[in-house]
Coordinates of C-alpha atoms in Angstrom, one line a residue:
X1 CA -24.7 12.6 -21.0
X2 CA -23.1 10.0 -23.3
X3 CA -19.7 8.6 -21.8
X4 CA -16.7 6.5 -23.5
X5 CA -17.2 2.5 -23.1
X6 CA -15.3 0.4 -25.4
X7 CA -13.9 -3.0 -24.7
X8 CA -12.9 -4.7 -28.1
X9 CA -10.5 -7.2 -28.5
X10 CA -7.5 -5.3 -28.6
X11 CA -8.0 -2.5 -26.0
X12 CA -7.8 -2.7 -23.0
X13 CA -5.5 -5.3 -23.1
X14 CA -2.6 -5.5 -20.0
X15 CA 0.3 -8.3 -19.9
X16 CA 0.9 -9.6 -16.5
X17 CA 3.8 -11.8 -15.6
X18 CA 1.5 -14.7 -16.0
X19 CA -0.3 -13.9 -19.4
X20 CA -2.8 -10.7 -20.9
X21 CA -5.8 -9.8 -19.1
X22 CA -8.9 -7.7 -20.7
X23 CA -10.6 -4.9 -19.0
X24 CA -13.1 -2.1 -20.4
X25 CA -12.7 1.3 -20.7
X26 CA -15.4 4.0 -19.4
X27 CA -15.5 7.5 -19.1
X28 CA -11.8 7.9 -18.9
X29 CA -10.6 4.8 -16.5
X30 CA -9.6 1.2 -17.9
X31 CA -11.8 -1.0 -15.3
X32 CA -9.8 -4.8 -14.7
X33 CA -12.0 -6.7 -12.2
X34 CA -11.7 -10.3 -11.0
X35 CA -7.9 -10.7 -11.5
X36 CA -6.6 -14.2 -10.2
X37 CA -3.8 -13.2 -8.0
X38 CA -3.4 -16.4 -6.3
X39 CA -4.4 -20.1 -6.1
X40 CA -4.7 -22.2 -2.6
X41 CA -5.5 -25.2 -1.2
X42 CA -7.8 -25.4 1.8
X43 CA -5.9 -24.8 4.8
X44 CA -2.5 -23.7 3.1
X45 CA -0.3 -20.9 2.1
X46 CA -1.0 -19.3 -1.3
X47 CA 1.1 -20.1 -4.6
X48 CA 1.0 -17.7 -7.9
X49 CA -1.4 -18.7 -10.7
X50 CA 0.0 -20.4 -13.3
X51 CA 0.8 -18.8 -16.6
X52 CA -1.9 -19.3 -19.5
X53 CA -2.3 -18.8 -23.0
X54 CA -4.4 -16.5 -25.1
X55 CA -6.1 -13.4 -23.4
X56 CA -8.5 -13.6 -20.2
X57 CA -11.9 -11.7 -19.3
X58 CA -11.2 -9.4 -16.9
X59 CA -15.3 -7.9 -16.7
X60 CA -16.6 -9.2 -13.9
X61 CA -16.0 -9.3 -10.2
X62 CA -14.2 -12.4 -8.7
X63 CA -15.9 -14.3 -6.0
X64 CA -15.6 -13.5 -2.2
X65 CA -14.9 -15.5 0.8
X66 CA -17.9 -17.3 2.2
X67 CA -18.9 -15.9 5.6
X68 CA -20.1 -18.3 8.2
X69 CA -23.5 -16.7 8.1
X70 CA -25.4 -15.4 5.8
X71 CA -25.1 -11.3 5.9
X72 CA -28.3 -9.0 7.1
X73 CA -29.2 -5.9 5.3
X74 CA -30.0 -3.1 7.6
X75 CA -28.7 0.4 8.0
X76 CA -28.1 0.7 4.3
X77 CA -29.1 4.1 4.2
X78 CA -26.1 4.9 6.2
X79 CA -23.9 2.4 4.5
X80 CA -25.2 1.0 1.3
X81 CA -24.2 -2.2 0.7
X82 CA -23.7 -4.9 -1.9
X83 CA -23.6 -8.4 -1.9
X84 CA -22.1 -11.1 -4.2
X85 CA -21.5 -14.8 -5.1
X86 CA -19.2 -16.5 -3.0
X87 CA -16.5 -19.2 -3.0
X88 CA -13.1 -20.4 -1.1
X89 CA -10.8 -20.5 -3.7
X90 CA -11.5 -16.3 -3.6
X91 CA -8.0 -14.7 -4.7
X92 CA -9.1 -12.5 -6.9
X93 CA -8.5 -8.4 -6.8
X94 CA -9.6 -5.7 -8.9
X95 CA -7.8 -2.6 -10.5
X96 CA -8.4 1.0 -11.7
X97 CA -6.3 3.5 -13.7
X98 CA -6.8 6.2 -16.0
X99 CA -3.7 5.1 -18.0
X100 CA -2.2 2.0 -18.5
X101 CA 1.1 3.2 -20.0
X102 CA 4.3 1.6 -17.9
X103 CA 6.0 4.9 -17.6
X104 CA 3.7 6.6 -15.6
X105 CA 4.7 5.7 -12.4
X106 CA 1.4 6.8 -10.8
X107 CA 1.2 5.8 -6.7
X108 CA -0.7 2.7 -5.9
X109 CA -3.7 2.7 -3.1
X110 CA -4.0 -1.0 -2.4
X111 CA -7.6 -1.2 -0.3
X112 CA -8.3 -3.9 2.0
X113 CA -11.9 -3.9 2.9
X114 CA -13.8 -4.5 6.3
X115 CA -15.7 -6.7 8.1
X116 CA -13.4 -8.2 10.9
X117 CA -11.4 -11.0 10.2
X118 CA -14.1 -13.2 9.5
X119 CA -16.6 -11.2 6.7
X120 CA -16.6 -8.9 3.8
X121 CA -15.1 -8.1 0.4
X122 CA -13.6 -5.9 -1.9
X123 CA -16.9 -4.7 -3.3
X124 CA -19.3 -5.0 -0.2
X125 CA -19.6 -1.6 0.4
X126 CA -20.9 0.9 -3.1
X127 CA -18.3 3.3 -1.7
X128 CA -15.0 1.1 -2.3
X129 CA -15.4 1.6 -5.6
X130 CA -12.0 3.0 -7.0
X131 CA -13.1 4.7 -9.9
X132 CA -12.9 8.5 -8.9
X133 CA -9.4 8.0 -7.1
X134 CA -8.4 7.2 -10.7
X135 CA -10.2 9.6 -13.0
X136 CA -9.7 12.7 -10.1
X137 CA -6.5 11.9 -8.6
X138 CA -4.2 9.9 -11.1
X139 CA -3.3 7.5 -8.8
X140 CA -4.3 3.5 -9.2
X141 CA -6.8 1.6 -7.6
X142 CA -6.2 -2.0 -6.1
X143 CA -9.2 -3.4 -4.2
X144 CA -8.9 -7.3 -3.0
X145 CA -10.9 -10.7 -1.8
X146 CA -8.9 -12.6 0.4
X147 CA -9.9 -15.7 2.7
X148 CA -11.8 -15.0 6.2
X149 CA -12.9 -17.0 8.9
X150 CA -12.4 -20.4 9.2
X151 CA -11.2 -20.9 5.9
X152 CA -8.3 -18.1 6.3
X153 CA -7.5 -18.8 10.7
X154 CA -8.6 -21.7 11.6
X155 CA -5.3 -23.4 13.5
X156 CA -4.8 -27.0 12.6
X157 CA -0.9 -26.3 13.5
X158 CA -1.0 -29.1 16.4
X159 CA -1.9 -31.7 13.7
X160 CA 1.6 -31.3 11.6
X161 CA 3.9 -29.3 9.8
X162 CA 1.7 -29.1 6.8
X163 CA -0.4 -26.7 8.8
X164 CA 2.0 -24.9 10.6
X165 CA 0.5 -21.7 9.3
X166 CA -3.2 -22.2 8.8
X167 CA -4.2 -19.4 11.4
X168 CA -2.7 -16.8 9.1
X169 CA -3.4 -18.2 5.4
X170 CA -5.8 -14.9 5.3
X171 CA -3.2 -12.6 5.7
X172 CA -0.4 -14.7 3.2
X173 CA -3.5 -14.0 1.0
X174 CA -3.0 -10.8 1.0
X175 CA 1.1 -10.5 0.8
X176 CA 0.3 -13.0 -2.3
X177 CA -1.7 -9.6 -3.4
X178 CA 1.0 -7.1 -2.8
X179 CA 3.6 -9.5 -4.6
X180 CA 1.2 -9.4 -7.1
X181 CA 1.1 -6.0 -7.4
X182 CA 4.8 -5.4 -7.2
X183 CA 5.7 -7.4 -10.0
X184 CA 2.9 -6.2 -12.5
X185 CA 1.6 -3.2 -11.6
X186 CA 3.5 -0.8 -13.5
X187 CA 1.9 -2.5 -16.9
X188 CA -1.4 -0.9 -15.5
X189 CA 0.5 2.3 -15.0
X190 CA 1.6 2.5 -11.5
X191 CA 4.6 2.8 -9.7
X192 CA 5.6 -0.7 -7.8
X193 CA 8.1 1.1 -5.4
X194 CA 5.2 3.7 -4.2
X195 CA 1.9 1.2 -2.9
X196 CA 0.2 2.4 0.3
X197 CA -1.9 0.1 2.3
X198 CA -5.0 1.3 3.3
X199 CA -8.3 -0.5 4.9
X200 CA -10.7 0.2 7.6
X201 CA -11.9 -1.7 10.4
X202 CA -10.9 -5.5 10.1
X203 CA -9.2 -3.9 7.3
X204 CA -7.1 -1.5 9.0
X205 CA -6.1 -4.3 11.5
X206 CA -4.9 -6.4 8.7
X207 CA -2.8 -3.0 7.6
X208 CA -0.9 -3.2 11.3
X209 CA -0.7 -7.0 11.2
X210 CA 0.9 -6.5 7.7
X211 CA 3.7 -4.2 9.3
X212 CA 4.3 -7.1 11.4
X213 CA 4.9 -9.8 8.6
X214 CA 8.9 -10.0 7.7
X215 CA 7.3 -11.4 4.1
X216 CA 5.7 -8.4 3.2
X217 CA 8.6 -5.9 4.1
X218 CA 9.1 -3.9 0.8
X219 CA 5.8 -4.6 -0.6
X220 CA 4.3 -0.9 0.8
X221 CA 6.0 2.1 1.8
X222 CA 2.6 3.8 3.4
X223 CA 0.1 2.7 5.9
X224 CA -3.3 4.1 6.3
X225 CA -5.1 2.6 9.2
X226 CA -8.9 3.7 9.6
X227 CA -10.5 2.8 12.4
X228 CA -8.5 -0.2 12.8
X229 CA -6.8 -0.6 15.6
X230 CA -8.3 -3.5 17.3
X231 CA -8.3 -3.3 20.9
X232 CA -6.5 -6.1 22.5
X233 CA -8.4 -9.1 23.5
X234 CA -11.3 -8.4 20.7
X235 CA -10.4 -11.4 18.3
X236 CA -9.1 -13.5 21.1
X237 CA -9.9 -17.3 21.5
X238 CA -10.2 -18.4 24.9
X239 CA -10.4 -21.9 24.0
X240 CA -7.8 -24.7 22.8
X241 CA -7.5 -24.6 19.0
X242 CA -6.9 -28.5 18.9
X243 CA -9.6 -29.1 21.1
X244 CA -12.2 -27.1 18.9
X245 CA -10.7 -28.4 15.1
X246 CA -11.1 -32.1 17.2
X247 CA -15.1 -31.2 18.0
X248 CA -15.3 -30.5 14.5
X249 CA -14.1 -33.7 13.2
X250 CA -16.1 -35.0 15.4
X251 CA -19.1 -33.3 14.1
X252 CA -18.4 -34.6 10.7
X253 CA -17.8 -38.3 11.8
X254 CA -13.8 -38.0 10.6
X255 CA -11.3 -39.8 12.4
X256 CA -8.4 -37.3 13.9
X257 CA -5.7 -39.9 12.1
X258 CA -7.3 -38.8 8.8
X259 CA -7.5 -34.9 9.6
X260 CA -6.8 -34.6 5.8
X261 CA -10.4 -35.0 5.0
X262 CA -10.9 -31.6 6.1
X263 CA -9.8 -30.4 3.5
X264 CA -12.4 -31.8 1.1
X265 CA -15.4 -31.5 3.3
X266 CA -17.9 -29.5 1.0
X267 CA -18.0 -26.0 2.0
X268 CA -21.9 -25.3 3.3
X269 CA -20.9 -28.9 5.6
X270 CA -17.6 -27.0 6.3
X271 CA -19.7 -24.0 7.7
X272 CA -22.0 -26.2 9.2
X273 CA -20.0 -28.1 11.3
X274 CA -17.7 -25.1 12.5
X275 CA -20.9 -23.0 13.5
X276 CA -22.3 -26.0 15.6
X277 CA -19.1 -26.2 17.4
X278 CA -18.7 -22.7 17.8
X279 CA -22.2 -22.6 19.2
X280 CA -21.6 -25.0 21.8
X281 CA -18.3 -24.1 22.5
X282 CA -20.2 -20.1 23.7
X283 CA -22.8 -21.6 25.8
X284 CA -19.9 -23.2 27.6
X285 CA -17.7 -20.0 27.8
X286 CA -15.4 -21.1 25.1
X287 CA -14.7 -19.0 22.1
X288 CA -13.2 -18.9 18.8
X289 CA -11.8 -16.1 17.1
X290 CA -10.8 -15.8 14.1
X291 CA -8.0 -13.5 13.5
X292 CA -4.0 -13.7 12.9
X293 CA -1.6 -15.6 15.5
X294 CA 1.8 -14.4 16.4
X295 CA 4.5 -17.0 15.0
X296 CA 7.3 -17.7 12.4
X297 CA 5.7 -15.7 10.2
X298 CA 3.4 -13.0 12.1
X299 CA 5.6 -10.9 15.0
X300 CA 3.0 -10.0 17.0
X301 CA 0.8 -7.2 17.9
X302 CA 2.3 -4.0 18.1
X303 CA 0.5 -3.0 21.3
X304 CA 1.1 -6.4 22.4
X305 CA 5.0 -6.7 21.8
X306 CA 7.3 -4.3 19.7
X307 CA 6.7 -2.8 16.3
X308 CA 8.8 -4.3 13.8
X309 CA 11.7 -2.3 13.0
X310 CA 10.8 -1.8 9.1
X311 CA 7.7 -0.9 10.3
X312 CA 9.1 1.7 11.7
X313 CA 10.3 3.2 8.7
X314 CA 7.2 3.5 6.9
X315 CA 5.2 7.2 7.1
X316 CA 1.6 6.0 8.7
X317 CA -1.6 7.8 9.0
X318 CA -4.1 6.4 11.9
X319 CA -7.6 7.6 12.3
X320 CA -10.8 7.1 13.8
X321 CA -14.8 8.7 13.6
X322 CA -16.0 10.1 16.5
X323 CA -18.9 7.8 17.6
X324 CA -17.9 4.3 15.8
X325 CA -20.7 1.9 17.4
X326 CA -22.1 4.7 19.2
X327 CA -25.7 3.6 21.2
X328 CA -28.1 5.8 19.3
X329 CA -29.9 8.0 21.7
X330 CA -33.6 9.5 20.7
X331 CA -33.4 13.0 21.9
X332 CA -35.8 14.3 19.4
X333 CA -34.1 17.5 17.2
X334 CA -30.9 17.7 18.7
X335 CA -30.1 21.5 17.3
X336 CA -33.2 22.3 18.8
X337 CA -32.2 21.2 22.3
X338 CA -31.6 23.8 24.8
X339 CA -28.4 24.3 26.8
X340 CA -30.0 23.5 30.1
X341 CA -31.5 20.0 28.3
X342 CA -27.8 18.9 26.4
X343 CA -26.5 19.7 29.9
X344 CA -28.8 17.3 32.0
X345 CA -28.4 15.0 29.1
X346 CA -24.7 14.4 29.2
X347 CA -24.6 14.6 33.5
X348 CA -27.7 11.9 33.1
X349 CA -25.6 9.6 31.3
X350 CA -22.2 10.2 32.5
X351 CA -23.4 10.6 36.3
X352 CA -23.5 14.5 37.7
X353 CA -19.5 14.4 38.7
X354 CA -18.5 12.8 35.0
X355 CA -21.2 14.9 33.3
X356 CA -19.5 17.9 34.6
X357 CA -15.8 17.3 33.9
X358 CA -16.9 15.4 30.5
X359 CA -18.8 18.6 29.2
X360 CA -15.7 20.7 30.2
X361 CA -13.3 18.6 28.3
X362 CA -15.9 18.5 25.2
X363 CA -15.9 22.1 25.2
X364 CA -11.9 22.2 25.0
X365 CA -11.9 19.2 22.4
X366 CA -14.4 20.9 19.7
X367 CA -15.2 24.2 20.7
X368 CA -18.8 25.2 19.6
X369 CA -20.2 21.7 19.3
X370 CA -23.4 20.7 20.2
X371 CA -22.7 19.2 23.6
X372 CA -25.1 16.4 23.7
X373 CA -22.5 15.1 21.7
X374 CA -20.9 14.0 24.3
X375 CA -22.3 11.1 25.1
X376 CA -21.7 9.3 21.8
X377 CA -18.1 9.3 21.8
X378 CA -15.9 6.1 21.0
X379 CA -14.5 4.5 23.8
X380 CA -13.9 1.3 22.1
X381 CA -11.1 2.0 18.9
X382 CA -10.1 5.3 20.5
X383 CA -7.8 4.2 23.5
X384 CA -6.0 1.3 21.0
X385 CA -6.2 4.2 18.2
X386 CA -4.4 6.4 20.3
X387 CA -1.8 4.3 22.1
X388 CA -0.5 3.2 18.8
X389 CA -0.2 6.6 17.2
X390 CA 1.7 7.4 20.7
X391 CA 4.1 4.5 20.4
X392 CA 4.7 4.9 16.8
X393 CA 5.6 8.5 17.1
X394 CA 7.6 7.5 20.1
X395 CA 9.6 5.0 18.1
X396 CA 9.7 6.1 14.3
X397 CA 11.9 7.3 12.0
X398 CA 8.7 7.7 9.5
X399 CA 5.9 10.3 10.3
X400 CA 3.1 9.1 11.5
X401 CA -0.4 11.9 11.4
X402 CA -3.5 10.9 13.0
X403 CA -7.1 12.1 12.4
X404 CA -10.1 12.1 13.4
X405 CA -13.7 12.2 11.6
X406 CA -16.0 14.0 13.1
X407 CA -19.2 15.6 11.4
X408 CA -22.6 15.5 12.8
X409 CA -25.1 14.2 10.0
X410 CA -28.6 15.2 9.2
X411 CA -30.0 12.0 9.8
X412 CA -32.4 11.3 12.4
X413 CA -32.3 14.5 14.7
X414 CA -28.7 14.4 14.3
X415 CA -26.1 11.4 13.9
X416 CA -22.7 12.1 15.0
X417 CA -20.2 10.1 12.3
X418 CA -20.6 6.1 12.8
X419 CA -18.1 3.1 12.0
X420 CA -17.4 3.4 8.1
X421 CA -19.4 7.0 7.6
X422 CA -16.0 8.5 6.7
X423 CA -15.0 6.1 3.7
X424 CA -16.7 7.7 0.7
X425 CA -15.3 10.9 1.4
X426 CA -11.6 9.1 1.3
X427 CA -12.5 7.3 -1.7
X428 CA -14.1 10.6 -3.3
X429 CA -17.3 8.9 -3.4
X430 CA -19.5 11.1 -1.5
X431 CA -21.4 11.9 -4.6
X432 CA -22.6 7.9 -4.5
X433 CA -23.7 7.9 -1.5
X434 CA -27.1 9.7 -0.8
X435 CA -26.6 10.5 3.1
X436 CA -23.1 12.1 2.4
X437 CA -25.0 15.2 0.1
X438 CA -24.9 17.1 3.6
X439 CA -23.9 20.8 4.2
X440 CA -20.2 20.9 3.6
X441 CA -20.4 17.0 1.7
X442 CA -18.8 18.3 -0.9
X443 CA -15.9 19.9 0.3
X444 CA -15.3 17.4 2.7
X445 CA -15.5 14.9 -0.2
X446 CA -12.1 17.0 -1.9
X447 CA -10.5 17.7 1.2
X448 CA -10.6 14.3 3.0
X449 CA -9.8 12.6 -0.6
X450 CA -7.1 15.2 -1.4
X451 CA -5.5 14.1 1.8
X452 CA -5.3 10.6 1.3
X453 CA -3.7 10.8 -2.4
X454 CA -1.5 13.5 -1.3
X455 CA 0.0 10.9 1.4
X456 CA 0.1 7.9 -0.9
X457 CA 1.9 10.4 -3.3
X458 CA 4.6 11.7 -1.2
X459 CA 4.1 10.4 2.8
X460 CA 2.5 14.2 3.2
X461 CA -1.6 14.4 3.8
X462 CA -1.7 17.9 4.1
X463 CA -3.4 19.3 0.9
X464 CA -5.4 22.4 -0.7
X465 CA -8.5 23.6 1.9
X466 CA -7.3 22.1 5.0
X467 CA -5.1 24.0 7.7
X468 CA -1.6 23.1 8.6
X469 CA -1.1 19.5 9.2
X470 CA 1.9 18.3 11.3
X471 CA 2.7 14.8 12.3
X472 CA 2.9 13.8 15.4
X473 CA 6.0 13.2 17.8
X474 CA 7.3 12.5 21.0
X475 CA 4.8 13.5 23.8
X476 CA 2.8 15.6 20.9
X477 CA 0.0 14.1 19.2
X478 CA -1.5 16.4 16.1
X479 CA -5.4 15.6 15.4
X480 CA -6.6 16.9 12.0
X481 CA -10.4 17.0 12.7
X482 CA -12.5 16.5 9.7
X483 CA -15.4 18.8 10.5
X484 CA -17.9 21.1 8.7
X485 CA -15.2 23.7 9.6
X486 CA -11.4 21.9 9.6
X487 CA -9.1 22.4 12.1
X488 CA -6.1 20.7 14.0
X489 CA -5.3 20.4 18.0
X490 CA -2.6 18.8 20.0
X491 CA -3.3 17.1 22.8
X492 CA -6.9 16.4 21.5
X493 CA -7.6 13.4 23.5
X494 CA -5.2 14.1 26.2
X495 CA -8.2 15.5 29.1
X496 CA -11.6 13.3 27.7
X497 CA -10.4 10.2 26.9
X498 CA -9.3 8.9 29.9
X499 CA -12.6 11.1 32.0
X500 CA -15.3 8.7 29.0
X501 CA -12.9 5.6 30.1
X502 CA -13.8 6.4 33.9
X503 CA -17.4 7.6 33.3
X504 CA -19.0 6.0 29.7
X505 CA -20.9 2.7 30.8
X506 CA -19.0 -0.6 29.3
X507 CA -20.7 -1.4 25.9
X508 CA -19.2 -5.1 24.4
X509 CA -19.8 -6.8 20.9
X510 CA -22.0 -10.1 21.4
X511 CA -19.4 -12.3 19.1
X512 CA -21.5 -15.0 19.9
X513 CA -22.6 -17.6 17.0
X514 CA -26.0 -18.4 16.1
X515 CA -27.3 -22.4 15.6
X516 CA -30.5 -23.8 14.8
X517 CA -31.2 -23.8 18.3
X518 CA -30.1 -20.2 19.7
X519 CA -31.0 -17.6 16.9
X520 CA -30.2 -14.8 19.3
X521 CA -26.4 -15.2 19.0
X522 CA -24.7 -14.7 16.0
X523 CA -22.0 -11.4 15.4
X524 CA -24.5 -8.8 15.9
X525 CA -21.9 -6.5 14.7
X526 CA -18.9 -7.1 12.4
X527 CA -16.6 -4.4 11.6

């Protein structure tokens, strides 16, 4: 069926503060991609692009960070992927609307994507795309590349003021962004005083860094955290910052009196010498990781220190999917299993005392589930996920809700819902994505989407086709289970979390990085 496309030279034009940009215009929703946001130097904070004359392209994609390796395909029937050139000077974001008329006031989603703090982009996954958020829910899209890895957290602090706040440049990226938005966003139609935050994974965790950032305080007035509530320790260097940016030098034969060079050091050298340090820094028990450090500018980790008290004015929703990194067990048919086999299943792997107590608290948790289950439930974002909704609740004037996804997919025998399985039902996307046209996809798709929007409208998620939804308080936590069949419970993870966090055998991330010599290493997962 034939759709509206037009992009002439008059339409659709936008004036930002710094000069016009040009989008196109299909099937109802003005498309601007690659908008320069921010300029930076290697190394330092971020400073607003300078104004310029004329009218600018605004067709394509900007560039994303370079990662430190390159990126492997796999799994993309699960989570379709795509990839795209790359480059450090990457401060770029993208917007959608269905109306780019200043009066409209619509609420702003401003999406932060995955991938840690070290990889990713604002158009990695086919799912982040914003257009049906637009056209469906009249509300405007912001998606954004900021810088990752070495080249946004790499601490060069001890060598002099200059970079007092290198470890962090990744984060001032992205308050860089949100100024951005605040000061032109209502020219694309949406309403500066209403942005929510939202990300998952790595981008979740840079949603609860930004609630820690005095700089960004009035730049968002909602948080959406998905799956990101990195446990504490995960991103943790164990080694001496000075000591590895002096190895690296040393790798690239510059004096530490001239540190400066750094700067200029082409970026695949760049890459080079950091993964070679890296490298040898693991074997010896040393690593880097590259995440946000508490100082002048960044508080700290809320789970770590105290929430900041504006953050504790502003409404948050948390929420995780109920296997995350889940080992994938071959059990054949699952449905087809009988009660006696899910039963010696979940006491096998939990041990006969755990197995027992573990089904009983399944049972209570979601009541007519296949219990085999069981043993694919999240330990690792689920305790963090769950501590912080507690706090929060605890401490805030705001609401804060919490959720949890939770379907069981028709994908191998039966996959209960991994890391990043419940985004293109936020987004409205399901219809993209060819594993997510399931039994109930679709009404899950309007639910889980209708949610979202509703919250970024008015601090409320509850919405048409879902039961009651209240937030959660003192000593009361409310879990909205996303489900074939939708339903709340409080106390959901009061009995079985801490019975998997006796029983459920450790499982770690190998962070380790690969070099020509060791090719087992490498981020074998990056979330």
């Amino acid at each position: 069926m034939k759709k509206a496309f037009y992009m002439t030279k008059d339409s659709p034009i936008v004036e930002t503060k710094a000069g016009k940009l040009r989008g196109f215009h299909f099937d109802g929703v003005d498309h601007f991609y690659g908008i320069r946001y921010a300029k930076a130097k290697r190394f330092q904070m971020p400073e607003p692009v300078a104004p310029w004359e004329g009218v600018k392209d605004a067709g394509s994609y900007g560039m994303i960070c370079p990662v430190l390796s390159e990126p492997m395909p796999m799994g993309e029937v699960m989570t379709p992927h795509r990839f795209w050139p790359s480059s450090e000077h990457c401060q770029y974001l993208n917007v959608w609307t269905a109306k780019c008329d200043p009066s409209a006031k619509k609420p702003v989603m401003f999406w932060i994507h995955g991938g840690g703090y070290s990889a990713g982009s604002s158009i990695e996954q086919e799912c982040y795309d914003g257009f049906n958020l637009a056209k469906l829910d009249d509300v405007v899209v912001v998606s954004v590349n900021h810088r990752l890895n070495a080249f946004g957290y790499l601490d060069l602090s001890a060598f002099g003021e200059k970079y007092k706040n290198s470890v962090n440049v990744g984060m001032a990226d992205l308050v860089e962004a949100l100024r951005w938005v605040r000061d032109n966003i209502a020219q694309f139609g949406g309403d500066p005083n209403n942005v929510t935050i939202f990300g998952q994974s790595g981008g979740g965790g840079k949603v609860t860094v930004l609630g820690q950032i005095p700089e960004a305080e009035g730049l968002f007035h909602k948080m959406i955290v998905m799956s990101g509530v990195i446990p504490a320790g995960d991103f943790d260097s164990n080694c001496d910052p000075k000591e590895f940016v002096q190895a690296v030098l040393a790798k690239l034969n510059i004096p530490e009196a001239e540190v400066e060079k750094l700067e200029k050091v082409p970026v695949p050298q760049f890459i080079w010498a950091i993964n070679k340090v890296s490298a040898e820094f693991y074997k010896q028990g040393k690593r880097i990781g590259w995440a946000p450090q508490p100082n002048d500018y960044y508080v700290c980790d809320p789970l770590e220190g105290d929430f900041t008290p504006h953050s504790l004015t502003i409404p948050t929703m948390v929420g995780t999917v109920v296997a995350e990194f889940g080992m994938v067990h071959d059990y054949g048919d699952r449905s087809k299993l009988t009660a006696e086999r899910r039963e010696q299943i979940v006491k096998e792997f939990y041990g006969s005392e755990g197995g027992e107590k573990i089904l009983a608290a399944y049972r209570k948790a979601y009541p007519g589930k296949n219990e085999v289950y069981a043993i694919d439930l999240d330990t690792m974002f689920l305790p963090a996920t769950v501590e912080y909704v507690e706090k929060k609740a605890k401490e805030a004037s705001a609401p804060v809700y919490n959720y949890i996804f939770a379907k069981i997919f028709d994908y191998d025998g039966g996959r209960a819902a991994w890391h990043c399985s419940d985004i293109p039902y936020f987004f409205h996307n399901g219809e993209m994505i060819p594993i997510c046209h399931q039994e109930n996809g679709e009404m899950l798709d309007r639910v889980m989407s209708a949610s979202f929007v509703n919250f970024a409208r008015t601090g409320n998620p509850n919405a048409e086709g879902l039961p009651q939804w209240d937030k959660c308080e003192d000593g009361k936590t409310v879990t909205m289970v996303f489900d074939d069949q939708c339903y709340t419970k409080v106390g959901l993870q009061d009995e079985i979390l801490p019975l998997l966090q006796q029983y459920k055998p450790p499982f770690h991330f190998d962070f380790g990085p690969a070099d020509d010599e060791d090719e087992e290493g490498g981020n074998a997962w990056v979330f």
